[in-house]
Structure formats: C-alpha cells, structure tokens
PDB file of C-alpha atoms in Angstrom:
ATOM      1  CA  MET A 378       0.107   0.103   0.001  1.00 93.00           C
ATOM      2  CA  ILE A 379       1.171   3.454  -0.855  1.00 95.00           C
ATOM      3  CA  LYS A 380       0.001   6.914   0.094  1.00 96.00           C
ATOM      4  CA  ALA A 381      -1.327   8.892  -2.894  1.00 96.00           C
ATOM      5  CA  THR A 382       0.135  12.042  -3.807  1.00 94.00           C
ATOM      6  CA  HIS A 383      -1.663  15.309  -5.177  1.00 92.00           C
ATOM      7  CA  GLU A 384      -0.465  13.962  -8.849  1.00 95.00           C
ATOM      8  CA  ASP A 385      -2.820  10.512  -8.241  1.00 96.00           C
ATOM      9  CA  LYS A 386      -6.034  12.731  -7.990  1.00 94.00           C
ATOM     10  CA  ASP A 387      -7.204  11.847 -11.467  1.00 95.00           C
ATOM     11  CA  LEU A 388      -6.381   8.340 -11.258  1.00 95.00           C
ATOM     12  CA  VAL A 389      -8.196   8.096  -7.710  1.00 95.00           C
ATOM     13  CA  ALA A 390     -11.343  10.357  -9.011  1.00 95.00           C
ATOM     14  CA  GLU A 391     -11.561   8.075 -12.190  1.00 95.00           C
ATOM     15  CA  LEU A 392     -11.049   4.608 -10.306  1.00 95.00           C
ATOM     16  CA  LEU A 393     -13.702   5.894  -7.690  1.00 95.00           C
ATOM     17  CA  THR A 394     -16.153   7.120 -10.336  1.00 93.00           C
ATOM     18  CA  ARG A 395     -16.218   3.849 -12.139  1.00 93.00           C
ATOM     19  CA  SER A 396     -16.061   1.685  -9.024  1.00 92.00           C
ATOM     20  CA  PHE A 397     -19.046   3.725  -7.215  1.00 91.00           C
ATOM     21  CA  GLU A 398     -21.340   4.378 -10.580  1.00 88.00           C
ATOM     22  CA  ASP A 399     -24.175   1.890  -9.514  1.00 86.00           C
ATOM     23  CA  ASN A 400     -23.608   2.586  -5.694  1.00 83.00           C
ATOM     24  CA  GLU A 401     -26.920   3.268  -4.034  1.00 84.00           C
ATOM     25  CA  THR A 402     -25.610   5.795  -1.920  1.00 81.00           C
ATOM     26  CA  VAL A 403     -24.120   7.791  -4.602  1.00 83.00           C
ATOM     27  CA  ASN A 404     -27.225   7.526  -6.671  1.00 80.00           C
ATOM     28  CA  TYR A 405     -28.898   9.012  -3.569  1.00 77.00           C
ATOM     29  CA  LEU A 406     -26.808  11.954  -3.670  1.00 78.00           C
ATOM     30  CA  ILE A 407     -26.149  12.316  -7.296  1.00 78.00           C
ATOM     31  CA  PRO A 408     -29.419  11.124  -8.888  1.00 72.00           C
ATOM     32  CA  LYS A 409     -29.586  10.268 -12.500  1.00 75.00           C
ATOM     33  CA  GLY A 410     -29.856  12.847 -15.124  1.00 76.00           C
ATOM     34  CA  LYS A 411     -27.524  15.245 -17.099  1.00 77.00           C
ATOM     35  CA  ASN A 412     -23.991  14.873 -16.939  1.00 81.00           C
ATOM     36  CA  ARG A 413     -24.091  12.276 -14.115  1.00 83.00           C
ATOM     37  CA  ILE A 414     -20.719  10.571 -14.592  1.00 88.00           C
ATOM     38  CA  SER A 415     -19.030  14.096 -14.854  1.00 86.00           C
ATOM     39  CA  ARG A 416     -20.795  14.834 -11.404  1.00 84.00           C
ATOM     40  CA  ILE A 417     -19.614  11.714  -9.905  1.00 88.00           C
ATOM     41  CA  GLY A 418     -16.098  12.553 -10.918  1.00 87.00           C
ATOM     42  CA  MET A 419     -16.742  16.054  -9.318  1.00 85.00           C
ATOM     43  CA  LEU A 420     -17.889  14.284  -6.006  1.00 85.00           C
ATOM     44  CA  MET A 421     -14.748  12.063  -6.209  1.00 90.00           C
ATOM     45  CA  GLN A 422     -12.320  14.616  -6.717  1.00 89.00           C
ATOM     46  CA  TYR A 423     -13.858  16.507  -3.602  1.00 86.00           C
ATOM     47  CA  ALA A 424     -13.447  13.176  -1.814  1.00 88.00           C
ATOM     48  CA  PHE A 425      -9.829  12.735  -2.722  1.00 93.00           C
ATOM     49  CA  TYR A 426      -9.115  16.674  -1.623  1.00 89.00           C
ATOM     50  CA  ARG A 427     -10.948  16.258   1.875  1.00 87.00           C
ATOM     51  CA  CYS A 428      -8.988  13.115   2.534  1.00 90.00           C
ATOM     52  CA  HIS A 429      -5.509  14.339   1.253  1.00 89.00           C
ATOM     53  CA  LEU A 430      -5.935  17.515   3.374  1.00 85.00           C
ATOM     54  CA  GLN A 431      -7.488  15.705   6.619  1.00 85.00           C
ATOM     55  CA  GLY A 432      -7.153  12.071   6.435  1.00 94.00           C
ATOM     56  CA  ASP A 433      -5.190   9.860   4.084  1.00 97.00           C
ATOM     57  CA  VAL A 434      -5.729   8.454   0.553  1.00 97.00           C
ATOM     58  CA  PHE A 435      -4.120   5.054  -0.260  1.00 98.00           C
ATOM     59  CA  LEU A 436      -3.672   2.962  -3.332  1.00 97.00           C
ATOM     60  CA  SER A 437      -2.726  -0.230  -3.581  1.00 95.00           C
ATOM     61  CA  GLN A 438       0.769  -1.345  -5.064  1.00 93.00           C
ATOM     62  CA  ASP A 439      -0.544  -1.728  -8.615  1.00 93.00           C
ATOM     63  CA  ARG A 440      -2.791   1.286  -8.175  1.00 94.00           C
ATOM     64  CA  ARG A 441      -5.896  -0.585  -9.224  1.00 94.00           C
ATOM     65  CA  ALA A 442      -7.567  -0.099  -5.631  1.00 96.00           C
ATOM     66  CA  CYS A 443      -7.746   2.942  -3.568  1.00 97.00           C
ATOM     67  CA  ALA A 444      -9.152   3.636  -0.124  1.00 97.00           C
ATOM     68  CA  LEU A 445     -10.188   7.156   1.439  1.00 96.00           C
ATOM     69  CA  VAL A 446      -9.711   7.451   4.982  1.00 97.00           C
ATOM     70  CA  LEU A 447     -10.957  10.232   7.188  1.00 92.00           C
ATOM     71  CA  TYR A 448     -10.140  10.729  10.945  1.00 92.00           C
ATOM     72  CA  PRO A 449     -13.441  12.698  12.328  1.00 83.00           C
ATOM     73  CA  HIS A 450     -11.781  13.980  15.365  1.00 79.00           C
ATOM     74  CA  LEU A 451      -9.359  15.898  12.970  1.00 77.00           C
ATOM     75  CA  GLU A 452     -11.979  17.220  10.602  1.00 74.00           C
ATOM     76  CA  ARG A 453     -11.968  21.033  10.580  1.00 74.00           C
ATOM     77  CA  ALA A 454     -13.628  23.827   8.574  1.00 75.00           C
ATOM     78  CA  THR A 455     -11.211  25.852   6.635  1.00 74.00           C
ATOM     79  CA  LEU A 456     -11.066  28.200   4.072  1.00 81.00           C
ATOM     80  CA  THR A 457      -9.803  25.491   1.649  1.00 77.00           C
ATOM     81  CA  THR A 458     -12.443  22.834   2.666  1.00 72.00           C
ATOM     82  CA  ILE A 459     -15.297  25.640   2.560  1.00 76.00           C
ATOM     83  CA  SER A 460     -14.223  26.468  -0.838  1.00 76.00           C
ATOM     84  CA  LEU A 461     -14.164  22.803  -1.989  1.00 72.00           C
ATOM     85  CA  GLU A 462     -17.694  22.107  -0.687  1.00 74.00           C
ATOM     86  CA  ILE A 463     -19.015  25.285  -2.681  1.00 74.00           C
ATOM     87  CA  GLN A 464     -17.554  23.946  -5.851  1.00 74.00           C
ATOM     88  CA  LEU A 465     -18.995  20.489  -5.399  1.00 70.00           C
ATOM     89  CA  ILE A 466     -22.201  22.040  -4.754  1.00 68.00           C
ATOM     90  CA  LEU A 467     -22.168  24.564  -7.729  1.00 66.00           C
ATOM     91  CA  LYS A 468     -20.490  21.910  -9.972  1.00 69.00           C
ATOM     92  CA  GLY A 469     -21.292  18.505  -9.054  1.00 63.00           C
ATOM     93  CA  LEU A 470     -24.372  18.175  -6.674  1.00 67.00           C
ATOM     94  CA  GLY A 471     -26.517  21.085  -7.641  1.00 66.00           C
ATOM     95  CA  LEU A 472     -28.183  23.023  -5.088  1.00 63.00           C
ATOM     96  CA  GLY A 473     -31.325  20.751  -5.049  1.00 66.00           C
ATOM     97  CA  ASN A 474     -29.191  17.941  -3.973  1.00 67.00           C
ATOM     98  CA  CYS A 475     -27.666  19.910  -0.928  1.00 64.00           C
ATOM     99  CA  ILE A 476     -30.295  18.747   1.769  1.00 67.00           C
ATOM    100  CA  ARG A 477     -29.771  15.325   0.858  1.00 67.00           C
ATOM    101  CA  VAL A 478     -25.817  15.663   1.532  1.00 66.00           C
ATOM    102  CA  LEU A 479     -26.425  17.358   4.771  1.00 66.00           C
ATOM    103  CA  LYS A 480     -29.097  14.862   6.107  1.00 70.00           C
ATOM    104  CA  TYR A 481     -26.340  11.987   4.963  1.00 69.00           C
ATOM    105  CA  ARG A 482     -23.687  14.036   6.877  1.00 68.00           C
ATOM    106  CA  ARG A 483     -25.681  14.545   9.904  1.00 70.00           C
ATOM    107  CA  MET A 484     -26.747  11.026   9.977  1.00 67.00           C
ATOM    108  CA  THR A 485     -23.375   9.243   9.485  1.00 72.00           C
ATOM    109  CA  LYS A 486     -21.966  11.923  12.218  1.00 72.00           C
ATOM    110  CA  THR A 487     -24.419  11.051  14.691  1.00 66.00           C
ATOM    111  CA  ARG A 488     -23.805   7.064  14.141  1.00 71.00           C
ATOM    112  CA  LEU A 489     -19.775   7.698  14.784  1.00 72.00           C
ATOM    113  CA  GLY A 490     -20.393   9.637  17.788  1.00 69.00           C
ATOM    114  CA  LYS A 491     -17.693  11.417  19.440  1.00 73.00           C
ATOM    115  CA  THR A 492     -15.425   8.440  19.442  1.00 78.00           C
ATOM    116  CA  VAL A 493     -11.810   8.694  18.010  1.00 84.00           C
ATOM    117  CA  VAL A 494     -11.899   6.545  15.100  1.00 88.00           C
ATOM    118  CA  ALA A 495     -10.653   6.068  11.552  1.00 94.00           C
ATOM    119  CA  ARG A 496     -13.654   6.245   9.050  1.00 93.00           C
ATOM    120  CA  ILE A 497     -13.240   4.506   5.415  1.00 96.00           C
ATOM    121  CA  TRP A 498     -15.079   6.771   3.574  1.00 92.00           C
ATOM    122  CA  MET A 499     -14.689   4.901   0.037  1.00 94.00           C
ATOM    123  CA  LEU A 500     -13.068   1.819  -0.724  1.00 96.00           C
ATOM    124  CA  GLY A 501     -13.025   1.204  -4.557  1.00 94.00           C
ATOM    125  CA  VAL A 502     -11.399  -1.265  -7.175  1.00 94.00           C
ATOM    126  CA  SER A 503     -11.272  -0.858 -10.735  1.00 89.00           C
ATOM    127  CA  PRO A 504     -14.085  -2.504 -12.174  1.00 87.00           C
ATOM    128  CA  ARG A 505     -12.130  -4.571 -14.566  1.00 87.00           C
ATOM    129  CA  PHE A 506      -9.645  -5.634 -11.568  1.00 86.00           C
ATOM    130  CA  GLN A 507     -12.622  -6.588  -8.993  1.00 85.00           C
ATOM    131  CA  SER A 508     -12.837 -10.093  -7.412  1.00 82.00           C
ATOM    132  CA  LEU A 509      -9.227 -10.614  -7.884  1.00 83.00           C
ATOM    133  CA  GLY A 510      -8.310  -9.772  -4.248  1.00 85.00           C
ATOM    134  CA  ASN A 511      -7.080  -6.334  -4.901  1.00 90.00           C
ATOM    135  CA  GLY A 512      -9.978  -4.947  -2.394  1.00 93.00           C
ATOM    136  CA  SER A 513      -9.088  -7.417   0.172  1.00 95.00           C
ATOM    137  CA  ARG A 514      -5.493  -6.749   0.037  1.00 96.00           C
ATOM    138  CA  LEU A 515      -5.701  -3.102   0.396  1.00 96.00           C
ATOM    139  CA  LEU A 516      -8.479  -3.512   3.293  1.00 97.00           C
ATOM    140  CA  GLN A 517      -6.221  -5.470   5.155  1.00 97.00           C
ATOM    141  CA  ASP A 518      -3.389  -3.188   4.768  1.00 97.00           C
ATOM    142  CA  VAL A 519      -5.600  -0.251   5.804  1.00 97.00           C
ATOM    143  CA  ILE A 520      -6.434  -2.132   8.869  1.00 97.00           C
ATOM    144  CA  LEU A 521      -2.771  -2.613   9.970  1.00 96.00           C
ATOM    145  CA  GLU A 522      -2.187   0.846   9.269  1.00 96.00           C
ATOM    146  CA  MET A 523      -4.986   1.861  11.774  1.00 96.00           C
ATOM    147  CA  GLN A 524      -3.772  -0.935  14.061  1.00 94.00           C
ATOM    148  CA  LYS A 525      -0.647   1.018  14.257  1.00 94.00           C
ATOM    149  CA  LYS A 526      -2.346   4.134  15.190  1.00 93.00           C
ATOM    150  CA  ASN A 527      -4.839   2.294  17.753  1.00 93.00           C
ATOM    151  CA  LEU A 528      -7.936   3.345  15.758  1.00 94.00           C
ATOM    152  CA  PRO A 529     -10.939   1.398  15.435  1.00 94.00           C
ATOM    153  CA  VAL A 530     -12.263   1.470  12.010  1.00 96.00           C
ATOM    154  CA  TYR A 531     -15.707   2.637  11.016  1.00 94.00           C
ATOM    155  CA  LEU A 532     -17.467   2.448   7.681  1.00 94.00           C
ATOM    156  CA  GLU A 533     -20.948   2.379   5.830  1.00 92.00           C
ATOM    157  CA  THR A 534     -22.127   0.383   2.960  1.00 93.00           C
ATOM    158  CA  PRO A 535     -25.715   0.222   0.814  1.00 91.00           C
ATOM    159  CA  GLU A 536     -24.804  -3.179   0.177  1.00 89.00           C
ATOM    160  CA  PHE A 537     -25.665  -6.057   2.150  1.00 92.00           C
ATOM    161  CA  SER A 538     -23.106  -8.369   0.314  1.00 90.00           C
ATOM    162  CA  GLN A 539     -20.335  -5.646   1.102  1.00 93.00           C
ATOM    163  CA  VAL A 540     -21.421  -6.366   4.980  1.00 95.00           C
ATOM    164  CA  VAL A 541     -20.691 -10.058   4.467  1.00 95.00           C
ATOM    165  CA  TRP A 542     -17.434  -9.153   2.858  1.00 95.00           C
ATOM    166  CA  TYR A 543     -16.369  -6.831   5.512  1.00 96.00           C
ATOM    167  CA  GLU A 544     -17.453  -9.140   8.315  1.00 96.00           C
ATOM    168  CA  ARG A 545     -14.492 -11.536   6.822  1.00 95.00           C
ATOM    169  CA  PHE A 546     -12.036  -8.825   8.179  1.00 96.00           C
ATOM    170  CA  GLY A 547     -13.521  -8.495  11.695  1.00 95.00           C
ATOM    171  CA  PHE A 548     -15.924  -5.829  11.238  1.00 97.00           C
ATOM    172  CA  MET A 549     -19.325  -5.945  12.934  1.00 96.00           C
ATOM    173  CA  LEU A 550     -22.572  -4.615  11.950  1.00 95.00           C
ATOM    174  CA  TYR A 551     -23.591  -2.127  14.777  1.00 92.00           C
ATOM    175  CA  ASN A 552     -26.428  -0.114  13.164  1.00 86.00           C
ATOM    176  CA  THR A 553     -28.610   0.335   9.858  1.00 89.00           C
ATOM    177  CA  HIS A 554     -30.503   3.361   8.782  1.00 85.00           C
ATOM    178  CA  GLU A 555     -33.054   4.068   6.019  1.00 84.00           C
ATOM    179  CA  LEU A 556     -31.955   6.621   3.460  1.00 76.00           C
ATOM    180  CA  GLY A 557     -34.242   5.630   0.515  1.00 78.00           C
ATOM    181  CA  HIS A 558     -31.952   2.463   0.455  1.00 84.00           C
ATOM    182  CA  ASN A 559     -30.649   0.388   3.510  1.00 86.00           C
ATOM    183  CA  LEU A 560     -27.412   1.806   5.042  1.00 88.00           C
ATOM    184  CA  TYR A 561     -25.267  -0.666   6.966  1.00 94.00           C
ATOM    185  CA  PHE A 562     -22.712   0.686   9.634  1.00 92.00           C
ATOM    186  CA  LEU A 563     -19.846  -1.365  10.347  1.00 94.00           C
ATOM    187  CA  LYS A 564     -17.149  -1.179  12.768  1.00 95.00           C
ATOM    188  CA  ARG A 565     -13.810  -2.828  13.665  1.00 93.00           C
ATOM    189  CA  VAL A 566     -12.154  -2.446  17.040  1.00 83.00           C
ATOM    190  CA  ALA A 567      -8.625  -1.924  17.219  1.00 64.00           C
ATOM    191  CA  ASP A 568      -6.721  -5.345  18.059  1.00 62.00           C
ATOM    192  CA  LYS A 569      -4.955  -5.317  21.395  1.00 53.00           C
ATOM    193  CA  GLY A 570      -1.239  -6.656  21.849  1.00 47.00           C
TER     194      GLY A 570
END
C-alpha cells in the first residue's frame, strides 16, 4: 500500500467514479440525469481533496484499488474545505441535492459519535480488476495501518453483500439506517497487543 500524492488525483477520481457509478448512496446523492458521470467525478475529486487534506488516501501497490480514510476527530472547517464544498455544490451536486448531502452527513456523524476513529469513506477497485483480491489486500493493509495508530475503523455501505465481505475482516454490524435505501454501519475495534 502506498500513500497517494496530489499527482494521483485524476487516477483516484476515475477509479472511484467507475467503482461507485452504481452505488446506491452515490445514486441518492447524485440522481440519474444530465452529466451524471461527470458529476460523480466531481464528488470523487472532492473526496480525494478532503482526505488528502484531513485524512489519508491509500492506493494498492498496483494502483488498481484505493481507500479514502477520514479521521473525524481531526476534521476542521477551513477556507480550503469550505471552498471545496462550494465547488462541489455548484459543479457536482447542484443546489437541489444539498439537503440530501446534509442529511447524509448528519446521519453518519451521529452514528460515529464523538469516538476517536478512522472512517473508511470509500474503498474502490477498478471494475476490470474486481474479484481478484485487490480490495481484500488493500483493506488488510488499511486495517494494519489503523492498528498501528490504535484506531478502531468504521464505515458504512449500502450493499448487504459488502456487509458479509467486511465481516470476513473482523468488522461487525452495529447500526442500520433507511435513506431511500438501507445503509449498514460497521466497525472494527483495534486489536489489542
């Protein structure tokens, strides 16, 4: 696993756009319509910048998978993050979808509470290389990195098949929420020792 640099922005945005094109949460935030793929790309660029500034962006060694990790306890509103959010609203989401984004953020923040955690915001594998172990290897590397930091790892997914997959890596389901689709919240407590 390697840390992505600013030069990896386009690669990460394209990889995540293709990985999350049919994701129910992305469909909730960016409904089908004009320039949808471009708007998803804007969301992924925003996500890259947010994690690059206030979290971590990890790539698999072969650059076929990436994970965006946030540390909610370290997030701060800055001129840069506010500017990024305004650009996302104006160019990617549109004003009409802001309510959905705010509702989603509030709900995920509530589920995390005030606990010091690492949150895997997105973990994606290039569609051509899915089901080959790329995501599993990257997830294991992220888990090891968070164990070094002694941080529990939290995430959410709209896919029940992903819940089963994450459970194989020691995650446990701790909450669900209806958001026009089911959203499953999982956590993995840092190993002791």
